[in-house]
Amino acid sequence: MMENKSVVRRQRLKLKSRRMVRRVLPFVAALFMATPMAAPVTRSKAAVVGSSLRLPAPAPVVVSKATVFDQKVHDLYRDLQVEQQGLTFEVFEKAMTGYLNLEETDKLSEKKLLTVVDFSLPSTEKRLWVLDLEAKQVKFHTLVAHGRNSGENMATTFSNENESNKSSLGFYVTEGEYVGKHGRSLKLAGVDEGYNTNALMRSVVMHGADYVSDEFIRQNGRLGRSLGCPALPMDQKDAIIEAIGGQTAMFINGPDTRYSSKYLNQDVAVNTLLSDSPMI
C-alpha cells in the first residue's frame, strides 16, 4: 500500500510539472519574439559619452600661388572700377603682369603708377588710363591718338621701324621730359625687343596735339593721327606728363595676336605680387 501511494504521488508531480511547462513556454516564446536578437557588442569610442575620441583632422585645402594671384588681380580690377570705363580684364591682367615683371627688375620708381593704352579700341573712345595702384584710383582716363599708318579710326598694324609712322605695341618705361616741336614732351623707352625698342631713336614720345579732342571727333568722325606717338589732349598733357614721368610703366595693347613679351612671365609676376607689392 505504501508503495502504491508513492507511485501515485510521483505521477501527480510529473503531471503538475508538465502543466507548468505548458503554461510557461508560450510566455517565453513571446518574449523572445518581441525582443530583437542582440548584435555582437563592439566597443565604439564614438558612442561613449565623454570619451577622449579624436576625430581625424580634415585635409588642408591647398591653394596655389597662381590662384591667389588671379584673385588679387581681379580684386584690384574691381576696386579700380575700370571695367565700366571700357578696360577689359584681359588687357588689365597683361598690363599688371608686365608691371610686376618690370618692378622685379628694378626698372621702375616708387610712384606705383601704370599707364594702359588700348589700341584695340577706336580712337573715338577714351582708351588711355593712368592707374594709381597704391591708392587704387584712376588718375586719368582720356583720349589718345595712334600713328597715321596704323589705321584710320581703328589701329590695325604696328611697327618698330623708323619712319614707319606706325604705333608700337608693348611695355615702356617713361624717362625724362623735354621741350620739342610739340612743346612739353615725355621720352618713352621701349623694352620689348622687336616691338618697340626703337622708340627713342624714332622719337616716339608722349606729347599734346590739337587733333586729340572731342571737337576733332565731331568734325572728322575720328581723332587725328600722329607719326607713331601716343598723343594726348592739349588740356591734359601737362598733368599726365608730370604724373607719369620718371620711370613708370606703360603698356600699349593692340589687336595683334603675334605680340609676345618676356615681361608677361606670370611666375615672376606671382612671386612679386605675393612678396612685397602694395596691392596686397
PDB file of C-alpha atoms in Angstrom:
ATOM      1  CA  MET A   1       0.000   0.000   0.000  1.00  0.00           C
ATOM      2  CA  MET A   2       2.780   2.410   0.854  1.00  0.00           C
ATOM      3  CA  GLU A   3       4.490   1.692  -2.440  1.00  0.00           C
ATOM      4  CA  ASN A   4       1.300   2.348  -4.362  1.00  0.00           C
ATOM      5  CA  LYS A   5       0.881   5.718  -2.652  1.00  0.00           C
ATOM      6  CA  SER A   6       4.453   6.725  -3.518  1.00  0.00           C
ATOM      7  CA  VAL A   7       3.953   5.833  -7.145  1.00  0.00           C
ATOM      8  CA  VAL A   8       0.743   7.796  -7.316  1.00  0.00           C
ATOM      9  CA  ARG A   9       2.433  10.832  -5.712  1.00  0.00           C
ATOM     10  CA  ARG A  10       5.308  10.795  -8.251  1.00  0.00           C
ATOM     11  CA  GLN A  11       2.898  10.569 -11.176  1.00  0.00           C
ATOM     12  CA  ARG A  12       0.948  13.545  -9.843  1.00  0.00           C
ATOM     13  CA  LEU A  13       4.162  15.600  -9.528  1.00  0.00           C
ATOM     14  CA  LYS A  14       5.203  14.777 -13.096  1.00  0.00           C
ATOM     15  CA  LEU A  15       1.780  15.751 -14.380  1.00  0.00           C
ATOM     16  CA  LYS A  16       1.927  19.047 -12.473  1.00  0.00           C
ATOM     17  CA  SER A  17       5.423  19.817 -13.872  1.00  0.00           C
ATOM     18  CA  ARG A  18       4.213  19.202 -17.429  1.00  0.00           C
ATOM     19  CA  ARG A  19       1.327  21.575 -16.911  1.00  0.00           C
ATOM     20  CA  MET A  20       3.691  24.275 -15.594  1.00  0.00           C
ATOM     21  CA  VAL A  21       5.966  23.877 -18.618  1.00  0.00           C
ATOM     22  CA  ARG A  22       2.992  24.210 -20.984  1.00  0.00           C
ATOM     23  CA  ARG A  23       1.985  27.454 -19.261  1.00  0.00           C
ATOM     24  CA  VAL A  24       5.485  28.997 -19.259  1.00  0.00           C
ATOM     25  CA  LEU A  25       6.589  28.044 -22.765  1.00  0.00           C
ATOM     26  CA  PRO A  26       4.187  30.379 -24.650  1.00  0.00           C
ATOM     27  CA  PHE A  27       5.233  33.327 -22.460  1.00  0.00           C
ATOM     28  CA  VAL A  28       8.948  32.662 -23.009  1.00  0.00           C
ATOM     29  CA  ALA A  29       8.412  32.229 -26.748  1.00  0.00           C
ATOM     30  CA  ALA A  30       6.531  35.516 -26.930  1.00  0.00           C
ATOM     31  CA  LEU A  31       9.269  37.240 -25.007  1.00  0.00           C
ATOM     32  CA  PHE A  32      11.961  36.079 -27.471  1.00  0.00           C
ATOM     33  CA  MET A  33       9.855  37.067 -30.462  1.00  0.00           C
ATOM     34  CA  ALA A  34       9.291  40.600 -29.121  1.00  0.00           C
ATOM     35  CA  THR A  35      12.957  41.191 -28.276  1.00  0.00           C
ATOM     36  CA  PRO A  36      15.403  41.543 -31.233  1.00  0.00           C
ATOM     37  CA  MET A  37      18.422  39.364 -31.178  1.00  0.00           C
ATOM     38  CA  ALA A  38      21.296  41.245 -29.648  1.00  0.00           C
ATOM     39  CA  ALA A  39      24.105  42.068 -32.095  1.00  0.00           C
ATOM     40  CA  PRO A  40      27.660  41.317 -31.108  1.00  0.00           C
ATOM     41  CA  VAL A  41      28.840  44.089 -28.844  1.00  0.00           C
ATOM     42  CA  THR A  42      31.705  46.144 -30.223  1.00  0.00           C
ATOM     43  CA  ARG A  43      33.315  48.902 -28.280  1.00  0.00           C
ATOM     44  CA  SER A  44      32.827  52.192 -30.119  1.00  0.00           C
ATOM     45  CA  LYS A  45      34.640  55.163 -28.714  1.00  0.00           C
ATOM     46  CA  ALA A  46      32.355  57.437 -30.712  1.00  0.00           C
ATOM     47  CA  ALA A  47      29.363  56.113 -28.743  1.00  0.00           C
ATOM     48  CA  VAL A  48      30.919  56.703 -25.363  1.00  0.00           C
ATOM     49  CA  VAL A  49      29.865  59.985 -23.850  1.00  0.00           C
ATOM     50  CA  GLY A  50      32.812  61.926 -22.516  1.00  0.00           C
ATOM     51  CA  SER A  51      35.352  59.691 -24.224  1.00  0.00           C
ATOM     52  CA  SER A  52      38.679  61.087 -25.401  1.00  0.00           C
ATOM     53  CA  LEU A  53      37.876  60.324 -29.040  1.00  0.00           C
ATOM     54  CA  ARG A  54      39.958  62.348 -31.504  1.00  0.00           C
ATOM     55  CA  LEU A  55      38.494  62.524 -34.989  1.00  0.00           C
ATOM     56  CA  PRO A  56      40.992  62.747 -37.851  1.00  0.00           C
ATOM     57  CA  ALA A  57      41.743  66.371 -38.812  1.00  0.00           C
ATOM     58  CA  PRO A  58      40.315  67.486 -42.161  1.00  0.00           C
ATOM     59  CA  ALA A  59      42.797  67.605 -45.003  1.00  0.00           C
ATOM     60  CA  PRO A  60      44.130  71.165 -45.505  1.00  0.00           C
ATOM     61  CA  VAL A  61      42.878  72.991 -48.603  1.00  0.00           C
ATOM     62  CA  VAL A  62      45.889  73.759 -50.801  1.00  0.00           C
ATOM     63  CA  VAL A  63      45.514  76.996 -52.791  1.00  0.00           C
ATOM     64  CA  SER A  64      48.115  77.591 -55.489  1.00  0.00           C
ATOM     65  CA  LYS A  65      50.025  80.844 -55.809  1.00  0.00           C
ATOM     66  CA  ALA A  66      48.566  81.309 -59.270  1.00  0.00           C
ATOM     67  CA  THR A  67      45.044  81.177 -57.824  1.00  0.00           C
ATOM     68  CA  VAL A  68      45.902  83.766 -55.182  1.00  0.00           C
ATOM     69  CA  PHE A  69      47.493  85.972 -57.852  1.00  0.00           C
ATOM     70  CA  ASP A  70      44.421  85.737 -60.050  1.00  0.00           C
ATOM     71  CA  GLN A  71      42.137  86.655 -57.149  1.00  0.00           C
ATOM     72  CA  LYS A  72      44.249  89.652 -56.124  1.00  0.00           C
ATOM     73  CA  VAL A  73      44.398  90.986 -59.684  1.00  0.00           C
ATOM     74  CA  HIS A  74      40.627  90.551 -60.003  1.00  0.00           C
ATOM     75  CA  ASP A  75      40.153  92.396 -56.706  1.00  0.00           C
ATOM     76  CA  LEU A  76      42.328  95.284 -57.868  1.00  0.00           C
ATOM     77  CA  TYR A  77      40.480  95.421 -61.194  1.00  0.00           C
ATOM     78  CA  ARG A  78      37.195  95.618 -59.291  1.00  0.00           C
ATOM     79  CA  ASP A  79      38.450  98.284 -56.887  1.00  0.00           C
ATOM     80  CA  LEU A  80      39.704 100.476 -59.730  1.00  0.00           C
ATOM     81  CA  GLN A  81      36.261 100.261 -61.403  1.00  0.00           C
ATOM     82  CA  VAL A  82      37.815 100.374 -64.877  1.00  0.00           C
ATOM     83  CA  GLU A  83      35.514  97.770 -66.399  1.00  0.00           C
ATOM     84  CA  GLN A  84      32.790 100.416 -66.566  1.00  0.00           C
ATOM     85  CA  GLN A  85      35.252 102.623 -68.460  1.00  0.00           C
ATOM     86  CA  GLY A  86      35.934 100.038 -71.153  1.00  0.00           C
ATOM     87  CA  LEU A  87      39.214  98.496 -69.950  1.00  0.00           C
ATOM     88  CA  THR A  88      38.814  94.729 -70.223  1.00  0.00           C
ATOM     89  CA  PHE A  89      40.218  92.376 -67.614  1.00  0.00           C
ATOM     90  CA  GLU A  90      42.321  90.610 -70.264  1.00  0.00           C
ATOM     91  CA  VAL A  91      44.178  93.817 -71.121  1.00  0.00           C
ATOM     92  CA  PHE A  92      44.425  94.864 -67.467  1.00  0.00           C
ATOM     93  CA  GLU A  93      45.884  91.482 -66.482  1.00  0.00           C
ATOM     94  CA  LYS A  94      48.540  91.748 -69.209  1.00  0.00           C
ATOM     95  CA  ALA A  95      49.424  95.254 -68.100  1.00  0.00           C
ATOM     96  CA  MET A  96      49.654  94.182 -64.450  1.00  0.00           C
ATOM     97  CA  THR A  97      51.791  91.166 -65.302  1.00  0.00           C
ATOM     98  CA  GLY A  98      54.233  93.370 -67.180  1.00  0.00           C
ATOM     99  CA  TYR A  99      54.225  95.985 -64.440  1.00  0.00           C
ATOM    100  CA  LEU A 100      55.159  93.372 -61.827  1.00  0.00           C
ATOM    101  CA  ASN A 101      57.894  91.946 -64.069  1.00  0.00           C
ATOM    102  CA  LEU A 102      59.339  95.426 -64.560  1.00  0.00           C
ATOM    103  CA  GLU A 103      59.130  96.074 -60.827  1.00  0.00           C
ATOM    104  CA  GLU A 104      61.063  92.884 -60.186  1.00  0.00           C
ATOM    105  CA  THR A 105      63.897  94.089 -62.457  1.00  0.00           C
ATOM    106  CA  ASP A 106      64.129  97.433 -60.602  1.00  0.00           C
ATOM    107  CA  LYS A 107      63.277  99.403 -63.727  1.00  0.00           C
ATOM    108  CA  LEU A 108      60.519 101.403 -62.022  1.00  0.00           C
ATOM    109  CA  SER A 109      60.433 104.230 -59.495  1.00  0.00           C
ATOM    110  CA  GLU A 110      58.383 104.280 -56.300  1.00  0.00           C
ATOM    111  CA  LYS A 111      55.438 106.072 -57.931  1.00  0.00           C
ATOM    112  CA  LYS A 112      53.359 102.877 -58.312  1.00  0.00           C
ATOM    113  CA  LEU A 113      51.694 104.193 -61.469  1.00  0.00           C
ATOM    114  CA  LEU A 114      50.676 102.144 -64.510  1.00  0.00           C
ATOM    115  CA  THR A 115      49.592 103.698 -67.804  1.00  0.00           C
ATOM    116  CA  VAL A 116      47.495 101.491 -70.087  1.00  0.00           C
ATOM    117  CA  VAL A 117      46.732 102.349 -73.722  1.00  0.00           C
ATOM    118  CA  ASP A 118      44.355 100.021 -75.548  1.00  0.00           C
ATOM    119  CA  PHE A 119      44.620 100.498 -79.305  1.00  0.00           C
ATOM    120  CA  SER A 120      42.148  97.671 -79.864  1.00  0.00           C
ATOM    121  CA  LEU A 121      39.508 100.341 -79.141  1.00  0.00           C
ATOM    122  CA  PRO A 122      38.573 103.003 -81.717  1.00  0.00           C
ATOM    123  CA  SER A 123      40.153 106.454 -81.485  1.00  0.00           C
ATOM    124  CA  THR A 124      36.744 107.946 -80.714  1.00  0.00           C
ATOM    125  CA  GLU A 125      36.778 106.272 -77.289  1.00  0.00           C
ATOM    126  CA  LYS A 126      38.803 107.187 -74.230  1.00  0.00           C
ATOM    127  CA  ARG A 127      41.421 104.459 -74.347  1.00  0.00           C
ATOM    128  CA  LEU A 128      44.205 105.688 -72.072  1.00  0.00           C
ATOM    129  CA  TRP A 129      44.214 105.087 -68.318  1.00  0.00           C
ATOM    130  CA  VAL A 130      46.721 106.218 -65.711  1.00  0.00           C
ATOM    131  CA  LEU A 131      46.228 103.973 -62.687  1.00  0.00           C
ATOM    132  CA  ASP A 132      47.448 104.636 -59.178  1.00  0.00           C
ATOM    133  CA  LEU A 133      47.928 101.079 -57.954  1.00  0.00           C
ATOM    134  CA  GLU A 134      48.661 102.011 -54.373  1.00  0.00           C
ATOM    135  CA  ALA A 135      45.649 104.291 -53.905  1.00  0.00           C
ATOM    136  CA  LYS A 136      43.558 102.057 -56.198  1.00  0.00           C
ATOM    137  CA  GLN A 137      42.355 105.053 -58.168  1.00  0.00           C
ATOM    138  CA  VAL A 138      42.163 106.123 -61.801  1.00  0.00           C
ATOM    139  CA  LYS A 139      44.177 109.351 -62.079  1.00  0.00           C
ATOM    140  CA  PHE A 140      43.423 109.972 -65.754  1.00  0.00           C
ATOM    141  CA  HIS A 141      41.132 108.459 -68.362  1.00  0.00           C
ATOM    142  CA  THR A 142      41.287 110.177 -71.710  1.00  0.00           C
ATOM    143  CA  LEU A 143      41.617 110.115 -75.485  1.00  0.00           C
ATOM    144  CA  VAL A 144      44.912 109.158 -77.147  1.00  0.00           C
ATOM    145  CA  ALA A 145      45.959 109.102 -80.808  1.00  0.00           C
ATOM    146  CA  HIS A 146      47.732 106.342 -82.737  1.00  0.00           C
ATOM    147  CA  GLY A 147      50.127 106.532 -85.692  1.00  0.00           C
ATOM    148  CA  ARG A 148      48.768 107.621 -89.073  1.00  0.00           C
ATOM    149  CA  ASN A 149      49.931 104.456 -90.838  1.00  0.00           C
ATOM    150  CA  SER A 150      48.480 102.185 -88.154  1.00  0.00           C
ATOM    151  CA  GLY A 151      44.938 102.791 -89.398  1.00  0.00           C
ATOM    152  CA  GLU A 152      42.073 105.258 -89.576  1.00  0.00           C
ATOM    153  CA  ASN A 153      39.706 105.164 -86.601  1.00  0.00           C
ATOM    154  CA  MET A 154      40.994 101.715 -85.665  1.00  0.00           C
ATOM    155  CA  ALA A 155      44.688 100.884 -85.285  1.00  0.00           C
ATOM    156  CA  THR A 156      45.330  97.598 -87.067  1.00  0.00           C
ATOM    157  CA  THR A 157      49.042  97.477 -87.910  1.00  0.00           C
ATOM    158  CA  PHE A 158      52.090  98.283 -85.798  1.00  0.00           C
ATOM    159  CA  SER A 159      55.813  98.628 -86.329  1.00  0.00           C
ATOM    160  CA  ASN A 160      59.167  99.145 -84.631  1.00  0.00           C
ATOM    161  CA  GLU A 161      60.755 100.510 -87.811  1.00  0.00           C
ATOM    162  CA  ASN A 162      61.994 104.066 -88.238  1.00  0.00           C
ATOM    163  CA  GLU A 163      59.837 106.320 -90.441  1.00  0.00           C
ATOM    164  CA  SER A 164      57.036 103.752 -90.451  1.00  0.00           C
ATOM    165  CA  ASN A 165      54.714 106.336 -88.858  1.00  0.00           C
ATOM    166  CA  LYS A 166      53.073 103.482 -87.000  1.00  0.00           C
ATOM    167  CA  SER A 167      52.424 102.929 -83.316  1.00  0.00           C
ATOM    168  CA  SER A 168      54.449 100.330 -81.442  1.00  0.00           C
ATOM    169  CA  LEU A 169      52.979  97.792 -79.046  1.00  0.00           C
ATOM    170  CA  GLY A 170      54.404  96.604 -75.764  1.00  0.00           C
ATOM    171  CA  PHE A 171      55.840  97.762 -72.471  1.00  0.00           C
ATOM    172  CA  TYR A 172      57.612 101.077 -71.972  1.00  0.00           C
ATOM    173  CA  VAL A 173      59.374 102.803 -69.110  1.00  0.00           C
ATOM    174  CA  THR A 174      58.941 106.557 -69.059  1.00  0.00           C
ATOM    175  CA  GLU A 175      62.062 108.734 -68.957  1.00  0.00           C
ATOM    176  CA  GLY A 176      62.571 112.463 -68.633  1.00  0.00           C
ATOM    177  CA  GLU A 177      60.786 115.485 -70.089  1.00  0.00           C
ATOM    178  CA  TYR A 178      61.985 117.811 -72.807  1.00  0.00           C
ATOM    179  CA  VAL A 179      60.544 120.639 -74.869  1.00  0.00           C
ATOM    180  CA  GLY A 180      60.312 119.878 -78.583  1.00  0.00           C
ATOM    181  CA  LYS A 181      58.283 120.866 -81.619  1.00  0.00           C
ATOM    182  CA  HIS A 182      55.130 119.735 -79.795  1.00  0.00           C
ATOM    183  CA  GLY A 183      56.066 121.629 -76.643  1.00  0.00           C
ATOM    184  CA  ARG A 184      56.349 119.735 -73.387  1.00  0.00           C
ATOM    185  CA  SER A 185      57.007 116.075 -74.193  1.00  0.00           C
ATOM    186  CA  LEU A 186      57.981 112.870 -72.410  1.00  0.00           C
ATOM    187  CA  LYS A 187      60.528 110.325 -73.628  1.00  0.00           C
ATOM    188  CA  LEU A 188      59.445 106.683 -73.753  1.00  0.00           C
ATOM    189  CA  ALA A 189      61.939 103.803 -73.621  1.00  0.00           C
ATOM    190  CA  GLY A 190      60.549 100.677 -75.255  1.00  0.00           C
ATOM    191  CA  VAL A 191      61.670  97.474 -73.536  1.00  0.00           C
ATOM    192  CA  ASP A 192      60.047  94.818 -75.770  1.00  0.00           C
ATOM    193  CA  GLU A 193      62.666  93.581 -78.215  1.00  0.00           C
ATOM    194  CA  GLY A 194      61.330  93.521 -81.764  1.00  0.00           C
ATOM    195  CA  TYR A 195      58.252  95.581 -80.916  1.00  0.00           C
ATOM    196  CA  ASN A 196      59.187  98.985 -79.505  1.00  0.00           C
ATOM    197  CA  THR A 197      62.886  99.150 -78.660  1.00  0.00           C
ATOM    198  CA  ASN A 198      63.451 101.771 -81.392  1.00  0.00           C
ATOM    199  CA  ALA A 199      61.046 104.201 -79.741  1.00  0.00           C
ATOM    200  CA  LEU A 200      63.719 106.640 -78.558  1.00  0.00           C
ATOM    201  CA  MET A 201      65.515 106.572 -81.888  1.00  0.00           C
ATOM    202  CA  ARG A 202      62.206 107.120 -83.717  1.00  0.00           C
ATOM    203  CA  SER A 203      61.278 109.977 -81.312  1.00  0.00           C
ATOM    204  CA  VAL A 204      58.112 108.142 -80.296  1.00  0.00           C
ATOM    205  CA  VAL A 205      57.196 110.282 -77.289  1.00  0.00           C
ATOM    206  CA  MET A 206      54.157 111.422 -75.361  1.00  0.00           C
ATOM    207  CA  HIS A 207      53.028 114.930 -76.294  1.00  0.00           C
ATOM    208  CA  GLY A 208      49.907 117.017 -76.721  1.00  0.00           C
ATOM    209  CA  ALA A 209      48.132 117.643 -80.040  1.00  0.00           C
ATOM    210  CA  ASP A 210      45.192 119.763 -81.160  1.00  0.00           C
ATOM    211  CA  TYR A 211      43.813 116.837 -83.152  1.00  0.00           C
ATOM    212  CA  VAL A 212      43.174 114.860 -79.958  1.00  0.00           C
ATOM    213  CA  SER A 213      39.840 116.316 -78.861  1.00  0.00           C
ATOM    214  CA  ASP A 214      36.111 115.736 -78.854  1.00  0.00           C
ATOM    215  CA  GLU A 215      35.740 118.631 -81.290  1.00  0.00           C
ATOM    216  CA  PHE A 216      38.039 116.942 -83.821  1.00  0.00           C
ATOM    217  CA  ILE A 217      35.990 113.739 -83.490  1.00  0.00           C
ATOM    218  CA  ARG A 218      32.748 115.639 -84.128  1.00  0.00           C
ATOM    219  CA  GLN A 219      34.196 117.186 -87.272  1.00  0.00           C
ATOM    220  CA  ASN A 220      36.044 114.152 -88.673  1.00  0.00           C
ATOM    221  CA  GLY A 221      34.485 111.059 -87.128  1.00  0.00           C
ATOM    222  CA  ARG A 222      37.815 110.055 -85.584  1.00  0.00           C
ATOM    223  CA  LEU A 223      40.872 111.543 -83.895  1.00  0.00           C
ATOM    224  CA  GLY A 224      43.767 112.948 -85.826  1.00  0.00           C
ATOM    225  CA  ARG A 225      46.834 110.720 -86.049  1.00  0.00           C
ATOM    226  CA  SER A 226      50.472 111.101 -85.075  1.00  0.00           C
ATOM    227  CA  LEU A 227      53.731 109.860 -86.556  1.00  0.00           C
ATOM    228  CA  GLY A 228      53.620 106.989 -84.090  1.00  0.00           C
ATOM    229  CA  CYS A 229      53.399 108.857 -80.789  1.00  0.00           C
ATOM    230  CA  PRO A 230      50.641 108.306 -78.204  1.00  0.00           C
ATOM    231  CA  ALA A 231      49.454 111.914 -78.483  1.00  0.00           C
ATOM    232  CA  LEU A 232      47.282 113.448 -75.735  1.00  0.00           C
ATOM    233  CA  PRO A 233      44.618 116.171 -75.450  1.00  0.00           C
ATOM    234  CA  MET A 234      46.226 119.587 -75.013  1.00  0.00           C
ATOM    235  CA  ASP A 235      44.266 120.335 -71.841  1.00  0.00           C
ATOM    236  CA  GLN A 236      45.572 117.219 -70.072  1.00  0.00           C
ATOM    237  CA  LYS A 237      49.027 116.600 -71.464  1.00  0.00           C
ATOM    238  CA  ASP A 238      50.934 118.654 -68.861  1.00  0.00           C
ATOM    239  CA  ALA A 239      49.284 116.951 -65.889  1.00  0.00           C
ATOM    240  CA  ILE A 240      49.730 113.486 -67.370  1.00  0.00           C
ATOM    241  CA  ILE A 241      53.363 114.040 -68.366  1.00  0.00           C
ATOM    242  CA  GLU A 242      54.187 115.392 -64.917  1.00  0.00           C
ATOM    243  CA  ALA A 243      52.433 112.493 -63.198  1.00  0.00           C
ATOM    244  CA  ILE A 244      53.928 109.588 -65.113  1.00  0.00           C
ATOM    245  CA  GLY A 245      57.400 110.910 -65.918  1.00  0.00           C
ATOM    246  CA  GLY A 246      60.437 109.319 -64.319  1.00  0.00           C
ATOM    247  CA  GLN A 247      60.481 105.515 -64.560  1.00  0.00           C
ATOM    248  CA  THR A 248      56.831 104.482 -64.521  1.00  0.00           C
ATOM    249  CA  ALA A 249      55.360 101.651 -66.576  1.00  0.00           C
ATOM    250  CA  MET A 250      53.281 101.999 -69.726  1.00  0.00           C
ATOM    251  CA  PHE A 251      51.623  99.227 -71.706  1.00  0.00           C
ATOM    252  CA  ILE A 252      50.291  99.731 -75.222  1.00  0.00           C
ATOM    253  CA  ASN A 253      47.920  96.966 -76.282  1.00  0.00           C
ATOM    254  CA  GLY A 254      46.624  96.295 -79.769  1.00  0.00           C
ATOM    255  CA  PRO A 255      44.870  93.710 -81.925  1.00  0.00           C
ATOM    256  CA  ASP A 256      47.998  91.766 -82.837  1.00  0.00           C
ATOM    257  CA  THR A 257      47.912  88.086 -81.855  1.00  0.00           C
ATOM    258  CA  ARG A 258      51.613  87.720 -82.675  1.00  0.00           C
ATOM    259  CA  TYR A 259      52.683  90.026 -79.873  1.00  0.00           C
ATOM    260  CA  SER A 260      54.647  88.361 -77.098  1.00  0.00           C
ATOM    261  CA  SER A 261      56.867  89.659 -74.323  1.00  0.00           C
ATOM    262  CA  LYS A 262      59.322  88.337 -71.780  1.00  0.00           C
ATOM    263  CA  TYR A 263      57.604  90.685 -69.353  1.00  0.00           C
ATOM    264  CA  LEU A 264      54.448  88.583 -69.487  1.00  0.00           C
ATOM    265  CA  ASN A 265      56.107  85.947 -67.299  1.00  0.00           C
ATOM    266  CA  GLN A 266      53.370  85.027 -64.830  1.00  0.00           C
ATOM    267  CA  ASP A 267      55.693  83.170 -62.447  1.00  0.00           C
ATOM    268  CA  VAL A 268      57.712  86.342 -61.898  1.00  0.00           C
ATOM    269  CA  ALA A 269      54.521  88.393 -61.547  1.00  0.00           C
ATOM    270  CA  VAL A 270      53.071  85.962 -58.989  1.00  0.00           C
ATOM    271  CA  ASN A 271      56.185  85.992 -56.811  1.00  0.00           C
ATOM    272  CA  THR A 272      56.483  89.768 -56.977  1.00  0.00           C
ATOM    273  CA  LEU A 273      52.827  90.366 -56.099  1.00  0.00           C
ATOM    274  CA  LEU A 274      52.877  87.940 -53.191  1.00  0.00           C
ATOM    275  CA  SER A 275      56.130  89.208 -51.740  1.00  0.00           C
ATOM    276  CA  ASP A 276      56.164  92.980 -51.382  1.00  0.00           C
ATOM    277  CA  SER A 277      53.617  94.542 -53.703  1.00  0.00           C
ATOM    278  CA  PRO A 278      51.498  97.435 -52.392  1.00  0.00           C
ATOM    279  CA  MET A 279      48.393  95.790 -53.879  1.00  0.00           C
ATOM    280  CA  ILE A 280      48.381  93.010 -51.269  1.00  0.00           C
TER     281      ILE A 280
END
